[in-house]
Amino acid sequence: ILFMTNGVFYKQLSTWMLHGVLKDQFNEFFIEYIPIKEEKDSKETGPKEEEAAGKVVEELSRYRICPALKPSYVPMRAAEKILFIGEAVQIFLDKQVDQIANIKEDTTSQTASQILSDQLKYTTLLSELQQQNVFNLRIFESVCGQIRDSVAEHLWRLLVEEGDLLGSLQIMKE
C-alpha cells in the first residue's frame, strides 16, 4: 500500500518541484496554496482587480507547508527545500521574468534550455526513487538537495548575474 501511495506522492512532488505547479484538487499534498491580498493605488492596477475607495486589492499567490498533511517520513528540512524549489521554479516560468530582470532574449533562452535539461535529469532521478519498494530518506534528501542547489544556482544567475541586481542596488543607493 505504501508503494502505491508513494507513487501518487512522487507524482505530486515532481509536478511541484520540476514545473512549479500544484495539482492538488483534494488538498492531500503537504504544500498548500494561500491567497494573500495586497493593497495598491488604483492608478497602478489593471481592470481585473477590485477597486475600493481609491485602493485596489490584488491577489498574490503564496504557498506554505501544511504540517498535518506532511508525511511523517519526510523531515521538515526536506519539506522546506521542496517548498523553496517549487516557488523558485514558478519564477522561472513566470511570463514577466524578462521584465523583472531586464534580461536579453538570447540569455533567457539559454537559461530556459538549461532549466529544461535539468528538468529531464531530475525527472529521471525522481522516477527512480518512485520505483523503489522502500522509501530511502537519505537518497530522497540527496535528490531534493541536488534539485534545490540547481534551482538556487539558476535563480542566482537569473537575478544577480543576468539581471544585474548589484547594479540596480547600486543605482538605488545613489
Backbone as a printed PyTorch tensor [residue, N CA C, xyz], in Angstrom:
tensor([[[  0.8370,  -1.1830,   0.0000],
         [  0.0000,   0.0000,   0.0000],
         [  0.8860,   1.2500,   0.0000]],

        [[  1.9560,   1.2340,   0.8070],
         [  2.8440,   2.3880,   0.8790],
         [  3.4990,   2.6580,  -0.4760]],

        [[  3.8360,   1.5900,  -1.2120],
         [  4.4420,   1.7480,  -2.5390],
         [  3.4750,   2.4840,  -3.4660]],

        [[  2.2030,   2.1350,  -3.4550],
         [  1.2090,   2.7930,  -4.3100],
         [  0.9620,   4.2400,  -3.8550]],

        [[  0.9080,   4.4500,  -2.5530],
         [  0.7200,   5.7940,  -2.0240],
         [  1.9080,   6.6760,  -2.3890]],

        [[  3.1060,   6.1240,  -2.2820],
         [  4.2950,   6.8850,  -2.6430],
         [  4.2910,   7.2520,  -4.1270]],

        [[  3.6830,   6.4300,  -4.9650],
         [  3.5820,   6.7450,  -6.3910],
         [  2.8500,   8.0500,  -6.6080]],

        [[  1.7330,   8.2240,  -5.9190],
         [  0.9570,   9.4650,  -6.0090],
         [  1.7720,  10.6170,  -5.4250]],

        [[  2.4240,  10.3730,  -4.3040],
         [  3.2550,  11.3830,  -3.6600],
         [  4.3490,  11.8700,  -4.6060]],

        [[  5.0370,  10.9470,  -5.2660],
         [  6.1150,  11.3360,  -6.1720],
         [  5.6020,  12.0740,  -7.4100]],

        [[  4.4080,  11.7400,  -7.8600],
         [  3.8390,  12.4770,  -8.9950],
         [  3.5400,  13.9210,  -8.6060]],

        [[  2.9490,  14.1110,  -7.4290],
         [  2.6860,  15.4700,  -6.9560],
         [  4.0000,  16.2150,  -6.7150]],

        [[  4.9620,  15.5150,  -6.1520],
         [  6.2660,  16.0910,  -5.8720],
         [  6.9640,  16.5390,  -7.1600]],

        [[  6.9350,  15.6920,  -8.1710],
         [  7.5510,  16.0240,  -9.4590],
         [  6.8690,  17.2210, -10.1010]],

        [[  5.5660,  17.2400, -10.0770],
         [  4.8210,  18.3460, -10.6720],
         [  5.1780,  19.6530,  -9.9830]],

        [[  5.2920,  19.6280,  -8.6730],
         [  5.6070,  20.8320,  -7.9160],
         [  7.0700,  21.2510,  -8.1020]],

        [[  7.9950,  20.3080,  -7.9100],
         [  9.4170,  20.6650,  -7.9080],
         [  9.9870,  20.9110,  -9.2990]],

        [[  9.4400,  20.2940, -10.3060],
         [ 10.0110,  20.4360, -11.6450],
         [  9.2410,  21.4050, -12.5300]],

        [[  7.9770,  21.6590, -12.1970],
         [  7.1590,  22.5240, -13.0440],
         [  6.5390,  23.6950, -12.2770]],

        [[  6.6730,  23.6930, -10.9560],
         [  6.1120,  24.7740, -10.1560],
         [  4.6000,  24.7940, -10.1510]],

        [[  4.0040,  23.6420, -10.3890],
         [  2.5450,  23.5490, -10.4690],
         [  2.0420,  22.7050,  -9.3060]],

        [[  1.0230,  23.2030,  -8.6390],
         [  0.4020,  22.4720,  -7.5470],
         [ -0.9190,  21.8980,  -8.0460]],

        [[ -0.9070,  20.6160,  -8.3680],
         [ -2.1320,  19.9290,  -8.8050],
         [ -2.6200,  19.0820,  -7.6470]],

        [[ -3.4780,  19.6610,  -6.8470],
         [ -3.9410,  19.0050,  -5.6360],
         [ -5.3990,  19.3660,  -5.3890]],

        [[ -6.2590,  18.8510,  -6.2260],
         [ -7.6700,  19.2110,  -6.1310],
         [ -8.3420,  18.7040,  -4.8600]],

        [[ -7.7540,  17.7080,  -4.2060],
         [ -8.3680,  17.1720,  -2.9920],
         [ -7.6140,  17.5980,  -1.7260]],

        [[ -6.6770,  18.5450,  -1.8630],
         [ -5.8950,  19.0470,  -0.7300],
         [ -5.2370,  17.9310,   0.0700]],

        [[ -4.4910,  17.0780,  -0.6350],
         [ -3.8060,  15.9640,   0.0070],
         [ -2.2980,  16.1820,   0.0970]],

        [[ -1.7500,  17.0880,  -0.6970],
         [ -0.3120,  17.3290,  -0.7140],
         [  0.0390,  18.3000,   0.4140]],

        [[  1.2370,  18.1830,   0.9650],
         [  1.6060,  18.9900,   2.1250],
         [  1.9840,  20.4370,   1.7920]],

        [[  2.0820,  20.7750,   0.5220],
         [  2.2580,  22.1610,   0.1190],
         [  0.8660,  22.6790,  -0.2260]],

        [[  0.4980,  23.8000,   0.3550],
         [ -0.8320,  24.3260,   0.0890],
         [ -0.7680,  25.7750,  -0.3730]],

        [[ -1.7310,  26.1460,  -1.1930],
         [ -1.8570,  27.4860,  -1.7570],
         [ -2.5600,  28.3920,  -0.7710]],

        [[ -1.9980,  29.5770,  -0.5540],
         [ -2.6010,  30.5700,   0.3280],
         [ -2.7210,  31.8800,  -0.4420]],

        [[ -3.9370,  32.3560,  -0.7300],
         [ -4.0530,  33.6650,  -1.3810],
         [ -3.7990,  34.7830,  -0.3730]],

        [[ -3.0790,  35.8010,  -0.8270],
         [ -2.7750,  36.9530,   0.0200],
         [ -3.2710,  38.1840,  -0.7040]],

        [[ -3.8780,  39.0730,   0.0150],
         [ -4.3710,  40.3030,  -0.6060],
         [ -3.4270,  41.4450,  -0.2580]],

        [[ -3.1380,  42.2440,  -1.2760],
         [ -2.2460,  43.3860,  -1.1000],
         [ -2.9220,  44.6230,  -1.6710]],

        [[ -2.8680,  45.7130,  -0.9360],
         [ -3.4880,  46.9470,  -1.4180],
         [ -2.4940,  47.7550,  -2.2210]],

        [[ -2.9480,  48.2990,  -3.3370],
         [ -2.1420,  49.1710,  -4.1880],
         [ -2.9970,  50.3490,  -4.6090]],

        [[ -2.3490,  51.4170,  -5.0340],
         [ -3.0920,  52.5490,  -5.5680],
         [ -3.7890,  52.1480,  -6.8480]],

        [[ -4.9840,  52.6560,  -7.0900],
         [ -5.7670,  52.2600,  -8.2600],
         [ -5.1400,  52.7220,  -9.5590]],

        [[ -4.2280,  53.7000,  -9.5290],
         [ -3.5720,  54.1730, -10.7410],
         [ -2.6600,  53.1110, -11.3400]],

        [[ -2.1150,  52.2170, -10.5060],
         [ -1.1460,  51.2270, -10.9480],
         [ -1.7780,  49.9010, -11.3470]],

        [[ -3.0620,  49.7810, -11.3220],
         [ -3.6970,  48.4830, -11.4550],
         [ -4.3780,  48.2800, -12.7800]],

        [[ -4.7210,  47.0310, -13.0190],
         [ -5.4120,  46.6640, -14.2460],
         [ -6.8980,  46.5220, -14.0260]],

        [[ -7.6450,  46.2370, -15.0810],
         [ -9.1000,  46.1930, -14.9800],
         [ -9.6480,  44.9850, -14.2280]],

        [[ -8.8430,  43.9380, -14.0080],
         [ -9.3690,  42.7270, -13.3850],
         [ -9.4230,  42.8080, -11.8650]],

        [[ -8.8340,  43.8160, -11.2700],
         [ -8.7580,  43.8860,  -9.8310],
         [ -9.9170,  44.6880,  -9.2510]],

        [[-10.2360,  44.3820,  -8.0050],
         [-11.3520,  45.0320,  -7.3390],
         [-10.9150,  46.3880,  -6.8020]],

        [[-11.7390,  47.3940,  -7.0150],
         [-11.4210,  48.7220,  -6.5090],
         [-12.2920,  49.0280,  -5.2960]],

        [[-11.6700,  49.6650,  -4.2840],
         [-12.4230,  50.0450,  -3.0940],
         [-11.8270,  51.3320,  -2.5340]],

        [[-12.5540,  52.4250,  -2.6380],
         [-12.1830,  53.7350,  -2.0690],
         [-10.7650,  54.1510,  -2.4360]],

        [[-10.4400,  54.1050,  -3.7220],
         [ -9.1280,  54.5550,  -4.1840],
         [ -8.0340,  53.5230,  -4.0330]],

        [[ -8.2910,  52.4230,  -3.3930],
         [ -7.3160,  51.3460,  -3.2200],
         [ -7.7700,  50.1360,  -4.0120]],

        [[ -6.8150,  49.3510,  -4.4150],
         [ -7.1290,  48.1390,  -5.1630],
         [ -6.5430,  46.9560,  -4.4220]],

        [[ -7.2940,  45.8920,  -4.3580],
         [ -6.8320,  44.6830,  -3.7070],
         [ -6.3790,  43.7170,  -4.7930]],

        [[ -5.0950,  43.4020,  -4.7530],
         [ -4.5380,  42.4940,  -5.7410],
         [ -4.2090,  41.1770,  -5.0520]],

        [[ -4.5810,  40.0920,  -5.6680],
         [ -4.3260,  38.8010,  -5.0650],
         [ -2.9810,  38.2660,  -5.5360]],

        [[ -2.1220,  37.9390,  -4.5830],
         [ -0.8310,  37.3430,  -4.8760],
         [ -0.8810,  35.8810,  -4.4470]],

        [[ -0.1590,  35.0500,  -5.1540],
         [ -0.1550,  33.6470,  -4.7550],
         [  1.0270,  33.3770,  -3.8410]],

        [[  0.8140,  32.5180,  -2.8900],
         [  1.8400,  32.1340,  -1.9430],
         [  1.5360,  30.7260,  -1.4810]],

        [[  2.5640,  30.0240,  -1.1040],
         [  2.4140,  28.6390,  -0.6820],
         [  3.0580,  28.4550,   0.6860]],

        [[  2.5900,  27.4290,   1.3900],
         [  3.1760,  27.0960,   2.6760],
         [  3.0860,  25.5930,   2.8970]],

        [[  3.7950,  25.1570,   3.9030],
         [  3.7850,  23.7440,   4.2820],
         [  2.6610,  23.5380,   5.2760]],

        [[  1.8590,  22.5380,   5.0180],
         [  0.7990,  22.1630,   5.9580],
         [  1.3080,  20.9550,   6.7570]],

        [[  1.7560,  21.1620,   7.9940],
         [  2.3550,  20.0740,   8.7760],
         [  1.4390,  18.8630,   8.9570]],

        [[  0.1470,  19.0770,   9.0170],
         [ -0.7880,  17.9710,   9.2160],
         [ -0.8120,  17.0250,   8.0130]],

        [[ -0.4780,  17.5440,   6.8250],
         [ -0.5060,  16.7160,   5.6180],
         [  0.8750,  16.1850,   5.2260]],

        [[  1.9190,  16.6780,   5.8860],
         [  3.2770,  16.2490,   5.5640],
         [  3.4550,  14.8040,   6.0120]],

        [[  3.9300,  13.9410,   5.1080],
         [  4.1750,  12.5530,   5.5230],
         [  5.1820,  12.5140,   6.6740]],

        [[  4.9550,  11.6410,   7.6230],
         [  5.8110,  11.5850,   8.8100],
         [  7.2570,  11.2280,   8.4670]],

        [[  7.4600,  10.5420,   7.3600],
         [  8.8160,  10.1360,   6.9820],
         [  9.5730,  11.2080,   6.2000]],

        [[  8.9290,  12.3430,   5.9370],
         [  9.5920,  13.4720,   5.2770],
         [  9.9020,  14.5180,   6.3420]],

        [[ 11.1940,  14.7230,   6.6420],
         [ 11.5320,  15.7080,   7.6720],
         [ 11.2000,  17.1320,   7.2240]],

        [[ 11.0270,  18.0170,   8.1970],
         [ 10.6660,  19.3940,   7.8890],
         [ 11.7290,  20.0700,   7.0290]],

        [[ 13.0120,  19.7520,   7.2240],
         [ 14.0680,  20.3840,   6.4270],
         [ 13.9130,  20.0250,   4.9480]],

        [[ 13.4900,  18.7890,   4.6580],
         [ 13.2570,  18.3820,   3.2690],
         [ 12.0000,  19.0560,   2.7300]],

        [[ 10.9760,  19.1830,   3.5470],
         [  9.7360,  19.8480,   3.1280],
         [ 10.0000,  21.3110,   2.7870]],

        [[ 10.8600,  21.9700,   3.5610],
         [ 11.2010,  23.3670,   3.2870],
         [ 11.9640,  23.5050,   1.9770]],

        [[ 12.8440,  22.5520,   1.6860],
         [ 13.5550,  22.5590,   0.4000],
         [ 12.5580,  22.4000,  -0.7460]],

        [[ 11.6130,  21.5040,  -0.5740],
         [ 10.6070,  21.2410,  -1.6050],
         [  9.7690,  22.4970,  -1.8550]],

        [[  9.3790,  23.1770,  -0.7920],
         [  8.6150,  24.4170,  -0.9240],
         [  9.4260,  25.4630,  -1.6900]],

        [[ 10.6830,  25.6530,  -1.3170],
         [ 11.5500,  26.6250,  -1.9900],
         [ 11.6950,  26.3040,  -3.4760]],

        [[ 11.8990,  25.0470,  -3.7900],
         [ 12.1050,  24.6360,  -5.1760],
         [ 10.8950,  24.9970,  -6.0340]],

        [[  9.7050,  24.6240,  -5.5880],
         [  8.5020,  24.9000,  -6.3660],
         [  8.2620,  26.3810,  -6.5750]],

        [[  8.4860,  27.1760,  -5.5210],
         [  8.2950,  28.6180,  -5.6500],
         [  9.3270,  29.2270,  -6.6020]],

        [[ 10.5690,  28.7480,  -6.5380],
         [ 11.6120,  29.2700,  -7.4240],
         [ 11.3390,  28.8880,  -8.8770]],

        [[ 10.8690,  27.6790,  -9.1030],
         [ 10.5480,  27.2430, -10.4680],
         [  9.4400,  28.1220, -11.0430]],

        [[  8.5070,  28.5350, -10.2090],
         [  7.4490,  29.4370, -10.6740],
         [  8.0340,  30.7520, -11.1720]],

        [[  9.0870,  31.2110, -10.5500],
         [  9.7330,  32.4480, -11.0000],
         [ 10.2860,  32.2630, -12.4030]],

        [[ 10.8970,  31.1120, -12.6630],
         [ 11.4580,  30.8470, -13.9880],
         [ 10.3750,  30.7960, -15.0520]],

        [[  9.2380,  30.2670, -14.6760],
         [  8.1780,  30.0630, -15.6470],
         [  7.2710,  31.2820, -15.8120]],

        [[  7.4130,  32.2460, -14.9290],
         [  6.5890,  33.4450, -14.9950],
         [  6.8440,  34.1970, -16.2960]],

        [[  5.8090,  34.6180, -16.9420],
         [  5.9200,  35.3290, -18.2190],
         [  6.6370,  36.6600, -18.0820]],

        [[  6.6830,  37.2100, -16.8620],
         [  7.2490,  38.5330, -16.6770],
         [  8.6830,  38.5080, -16.1730]],

        [[  9.3440,  37.3740, -16.1860],
         [ 10.7180,  37.2930, -15.7050],
         [ 11.6150,  38.2430, -16.4760]],

        [[ 11.4250,  38.3260, -17.7840],
         [ 12.2630,  39.2070, -18.6010],
         [ 12.1180,  40.6570, -18.1800]],

        [[ 10.8940,  41.0690, -17.8500],
         [ 10.6700,  42.4510, -17.4450],
         [ 11.2710,  42.7220, -16.0720]],

        [[ 11.1700,  41.7610, -15.1790],
         [ 11.6830,  41.9440, -13.8260],
         [ 13.2080,  42.0410, -13.8490]],

        [[ 13.8570,  41.1670, -14.5920],
         [ 15.3060,  41.0940, -14.5540],
         [ 15.9860,  41.8550, -15.6870]],

        [[ 15.2180,  42.4250, -16.6120],
         [ 15.7660,  43.1400, -17.7690],
         [ 16.7940,  42.2930, -18.5200]],

        [[ 16.4080,  41.0820, -18.8460],
         [ 17.3140,  40.1420, -19.4990],
         [ 17.1110,  40.1750, -20.9950]],

        [[ 18.2070,  40.0190, -21.7230],
         [ 18.1210,  39.9370, -23.1760],
         [ 17.5320,  38.5970, -23.5730]],

        [[ 16.9210,  38.5490, -24.7310],
         [ 16.2220,  37.3490, -25.1820],
         [ 17.1560,  36.1550, -25.3270]],

        [[ 18.3910,  36.3600, -25.8200],
         [ 19.3090,  35.2450, -26.0240],
         [ 19.7440,  34.6100, -24.7090]],

        [[ 19.9430,  35.3960, -23.6540],
         [ 20.3150,  34.8140, -22.3710],
         [ 19.1300,  34.1090, -21.7340]],

        [[ 17.9340,  34.6150, -21.9650],
         [ 16.7450,  33.9660, -21.4270],
         [ 16.5810,  32.5770, -22.0330]],

        [[ 16.7570,  32.4610, -23.3460],
         [ 16.5990,  31.1640, -23.9830],
         [ 17.6870,  30.2020, -23.5370]],

        [[ 18.8900,  30.7290, -23.2540],
         [ 19.9730,  29.8840, -22.7680],
         [ 19.6400,  29.3600, -21.3740]],

        [[ 19.1530,  30.2240, -20.5090],
         [ 18.7640,  29.8190, -19.1630],
         [ 17.6010,  28.8310, -19.2250]],

        [[ 16.6280,  29.1160, -20.0810],
         [ 15.4650,  28.2280, -20.2150],
         [ 15.8880,  26.8470, -20.7010]],

        [[ 16.7980,  26.7810, -21.6620],
         [ 17.2270,  25.4770, -22.1670],
         [ 17.9930,  24.7010, -21.1010]],

        [[ 18.7690,  25.3990, -20.2690],
         [ 19.4870,  24.7340, -19.1810],
         [ 18.5000,  24.2020, -18.1470]],

        [[ 17.4610,  24.9840, -17.8590],
         [ 16.4480,  24.5350, -16.9040],
         [ 15.7250,  23.3020, -17.4310]],

        [[ 15.3810,  23.2980, -18.7170],
         [ 14.7250,  22.1320, -19.3170],
         [ 15.6170,  20.9050, -19.2550]],

        [[ 16.8990,  21.1010, -19.5040],
         [ 17.8550,  19.9970, -19.4260],
         [ 17.9010,  19.4260, -18.0130]],

        [[ 17.9310,  20.3200, -17.0310],
         [ 17.9360,  19.8790, -15.6450],
         [ 16.6310,  19.1800, -15.2780]],

        [[ 15.5190,  19.6620, -15.8110],
         [ 14.2290,  19.0250, -15.5390],
         [ 14.2390,  17.5640, -15.9740]],

        [[ 14.8020,  17.2870, -17.1370],
         [ 14.8730,  15.9040, -17.6160],
         [ 15.7210,  15.0530, -16.6820]],

        [[ 16.8310,  15.5970, -16.2490],
         [ 17.7310,  14.8800, -15.3350],
         [ 17.0090,  14.5470, -14.0260]],

        [[ 16.3260,  15.5370, -13.4610],
         [ 15.6850,  15.3240, -12.1710],
         [ 14.3890,  14.5280, -12.2800]],

        [[ 13.7430,  14.5790, -13.4260],
         [ 12.5810,  13.7090, -13.6530],
         [ 13.0140,  12.2570, -13.5680]],

        [[ 14.1550,  11.9620, -14.1700],
         [ 14.6960,  10.5970, -14.1330],
         [ 15.0270,  10.1840, -12.7070]],

        [[ 15.6740,  11.0570, -11.9620],
         [ 16.0230,  10.7290, -10.5720],
         [ 14.7750,  10.4890,  -9.7140]],

        [[ 13.7750,  11.3370,  -9.8580],
         [ 12.5420,  11.1560,  -9.0770],
         [ 11.7970,   9.8960,  -9.5030]],

        [[ 11.8460,   9.5920, -10.7860],
         [ 11.2130,   8.3660, -11.2750],
         [ 11.8980,   7.1280, -10.6870]],

        [[ 13.2070,   7.1840, -10.5920],
         [ 13.9450,   6.0700,  -9.9820],
         [ 13.5840,   5.9210,  -8.5080]],

        [[ 13.4310,   7.0410,  -7.8110],
         [ 13.0020,   6.9800,  -6.4110],
         [ 11.6210,   6.3590,  -6.2800]],

        [[ 10.7550,   6.7230,  -7.2020],
         [  9.3820,   6.2220,  -7.1730],
         [  9.3380,   4.7040,  -7.3590]],

        [[ 10.2770,   4.1680,  -8.1240],
         [ 10.2860,   2.7340,  -8.4160],
         [ 10.8200,   1.8850,  -7.2600]],

        [[ 11.4440,   2.5060,  -6.2760],
         [ 11.9810,   1.7570,  -5.1460],
         [ 10.8500,   1.2380,  -4.2730]],

        [[ 10.9990,   0.0080,  -3.8050],
         [  9.9720,  -0.6020,  -2.9600],
         [  9.9170,   0.0060,  -1.5690]],

        [[ 11.0670,   0.4970,  -1.0810],
         [ 11.1530,   1.0610,   0.2620],
         [ 11.6250,   2.5100,   0.1540]],

        [[ 11.0010,   3.3860,   0.9140],
         [ 11.3890,   4.7910,   0.9210],
         [ 12.7450,   4.9170,   1.6000]],

        [[ 13.7070,   5.5290,   0.9030],
         [ 15.0450,   5.7310,   1.4340],
         [ 15.2290,   7.2230,   1.6760]],

        [[ 15.2100,   7.6280,   2.9450],
         [ 15.2740,   9.0360,   3.3100],
         [ 16.5770,   9.6780,   2.8570]],

        [[ 17.6870,   8.9870,   2.9960],
         [ 18.9760,   9.5490,   2.6220],
         [ 19.0150,   9.8890,   1.1400]],

        [[ 18.5680,   8.9830,   0.3010],
         [ 18.5540,   9.2290,  -1.1450],
         [ 17.5310,  10.3180,  -1.4900]],

        [[ 16.3680,  10.2740,  -0.8480],
         [ 15.3330,  11.2770,  -1.0780],
         [ 15.8610,  12.6800,  -0.7720]],

        [[ 16.4880,  12.8470,   0.3830],
         [ 17.0360,  14.1500,   0.7530],
         [ 18.1760,  14.5620,  -0.1700]],

        [[ 18.9410,  13.6070,  -0.6230],
         [ 20.0330,  13.9080,  -1.5530],
         [ 19.4860,  14.4570,  -2.8730]],

        [[ 18.4540,  13.8130,  -3.4020],
         [ 17.8410,  14.2730,  -4.6570],
         [ 17.2150,  15.6560,  -4.4580]],

        [[ 16.5020,  15.8510,  -3.3500],
         [ 15.9100,  17.1700,  -3.0660],
         [ 17.0060,  18.2230,  -2.9530]],

        [[ 18.1160,  17.8800,  -2.3300],
         [ 19.2360,  18.8010,  -2.1970],
         [ 19.8550,  19.1540,  -3.5440]],

        [[ 19.9870,  18.1590,  -4.4180],
         [ 20.5360,  18.4060,  -5.7580],
         [ 19.6280,  19.3550,  -6.5440]],

        [[ 18.3360,  19.0960,  -6.4800],
         [ 17.3850,  19.9430,  -7.2080],
         [ 17.4020,  21.3530,  -6.6300]],

        [[ 17.4220,  21.4630,  -5.3110],
         [ 17.4550,  22.7700,  -4.6670],
         [ 18.7130,  23.5390,  -5.0600]],

        [[ 19.8620,  22.8770,  -5.0570],
         [ 21.1150,  23.5380,  -5.4350],
         [ 21.0600,  24.0390,  -6.8730]],

        [[ 20.5150,  23.2280,  -7.7530],
         [ 20.4110,  23.6100,  -9.1630],
         [ 19.4730,  24.8030,  -9.3410]],

        [[ 18.3330,  24.7560,  -8.6770],
         [ 17.3560,  25.8430,  -8.7710],
         [ 17.9360,  27.1280,  -8.1820]],

        [[ 18.6180,  27.0220,  -7.0520],
         [ 19.2240,  28.1960,  -6.4240],
         [ 20.2900,  28.8000,  -7.3370]],

        [[ 21.0650,  27.9530,  -8.0000],
         [ 22.0850,  28.4390,  -8.9330],
         [ 21.4460,  29.1810, -10.1070]],

        [[ 20.3870,  28.6160, -10.6590],
         [ 19.6820,  29.2800, -11.7670],
         [ 19.0680,  30.6050, -11.3080]],

        [[ 18.4990,  30.6010, -10.1180],
         [ 17.8980,  31.8160,  -9.5780],
         [ 18.9690,  32.8900,  -9.3760]],

        [[ 20.1170,  32.5070,  -8.8490],
         [ 21.2270,  33.4420,  -8.6680],
         [ 21.6630,  34.0110, -10.0090]],

        [[ 21.8530,  33.1330, -10.9790],
         [ 22.2930,  33.5680, -12.3060],
         [ 21.2700,  34.5220, -12.9240]],

        [[ 19.9960,  34.1850, -12.7860],
         [ 18.9330,  34.9990, -13.3700],
         [ 18.8610,  36.3890, -12.7460]],

        [[ 18.8480,  36.4450, -11.4210],
         [ 18.6450,  37.7170, -10.7410],
         [ 19.9190,  38.5360, -10.5680]],

        [[ 20.9930,  37.8920, -10.1690],
         [ 22.1970,  38.6320,  -9.8360],
         [ 23.0770,  38.8820, -11.0490]],

        [[ 23.3470,  37.8410, -11.8090],
         [ 24.2660,  37.9960, -12.9310],
         [ 23.5830,  38.5720, -14.1670]],

        [[ 22.5610,  37.8990, -14.6610],
         [ 21.9110,  38.3450, -15.8870],
         [ 21.0070,  39.5530, -15.6610]],

        [[ 20.4070,  39.6230, -14.4980],
         [ 19.5000,  40.7360, -14.2000],
         [ 20.2060,  41.9320, -13.5990]],

        [[ 21.5010,  41.8160, -13.3510],
         [ 22.3190,  42.9050, -12.8120],
         [ 21.7110,  43.4730, -11.5340]],

        [[ 21.4330,  42.5870, -10.5970],
         [ 20.8550,  43.0030,  -9.3210],
         [ 21.7790,  43.9510,  -8.5710]],

        [[ 23.0700,  43.6570,  -8.5470],
         [ 24.0060,  44.5090,  -7.8260],
         [ 24.0600,  45.9080,  -8.4340]],

        [[ 24.0240,  45.9890,  -9.7560],
         [ 23.9990,  47.2950, -10.4230],
         [ 22.7400,  48.0660, -10.0770]],

        [[ 21.6150,  47.3710, -10.0410],
         [ 20.3390,  48.0140,  -9.6880],
         [ 20.3610,  48.5090,  -8.2460]],

        [[ 20.9260,  47.7170,  -7.3470],
         [ 21.0130,  48.1390,  -5.9440],
         [ 21.9350,  49.3430,  -5.8030]],

        [[ 23.0170,  49.3650,  -6.5780],
         [ 23.9400,  50.4970,  -6.5410],
         [ 23.2360,  51.7710,  -7.0100]],

        [[ 22.4440,  51.6560,  -8.0700],
         [ 21.6900,  52.8150,  -8.5790],
         [ 20.7000,  53.3050,  -7.5330]],

        [[ 20.0310,  52.3840,  -6.8560],
         [ 19.0790,  52.7760,  -5.8210],
         [ 19.7820,  53.4440,  -4.6430]],

        [[ 20.9820,  52.9770,  -4.3250],
         [ 21.7480,  53.5400,  -3.2300],
         [ 22.1240,  54.9780,  -3.5140]],

        [[ 22.4740,  55.2630,  -4.7780],
         [ 22.8770,  56.6100,  -5.1660],
         [ 21.6590,  57.4560,  -5.3190]]])
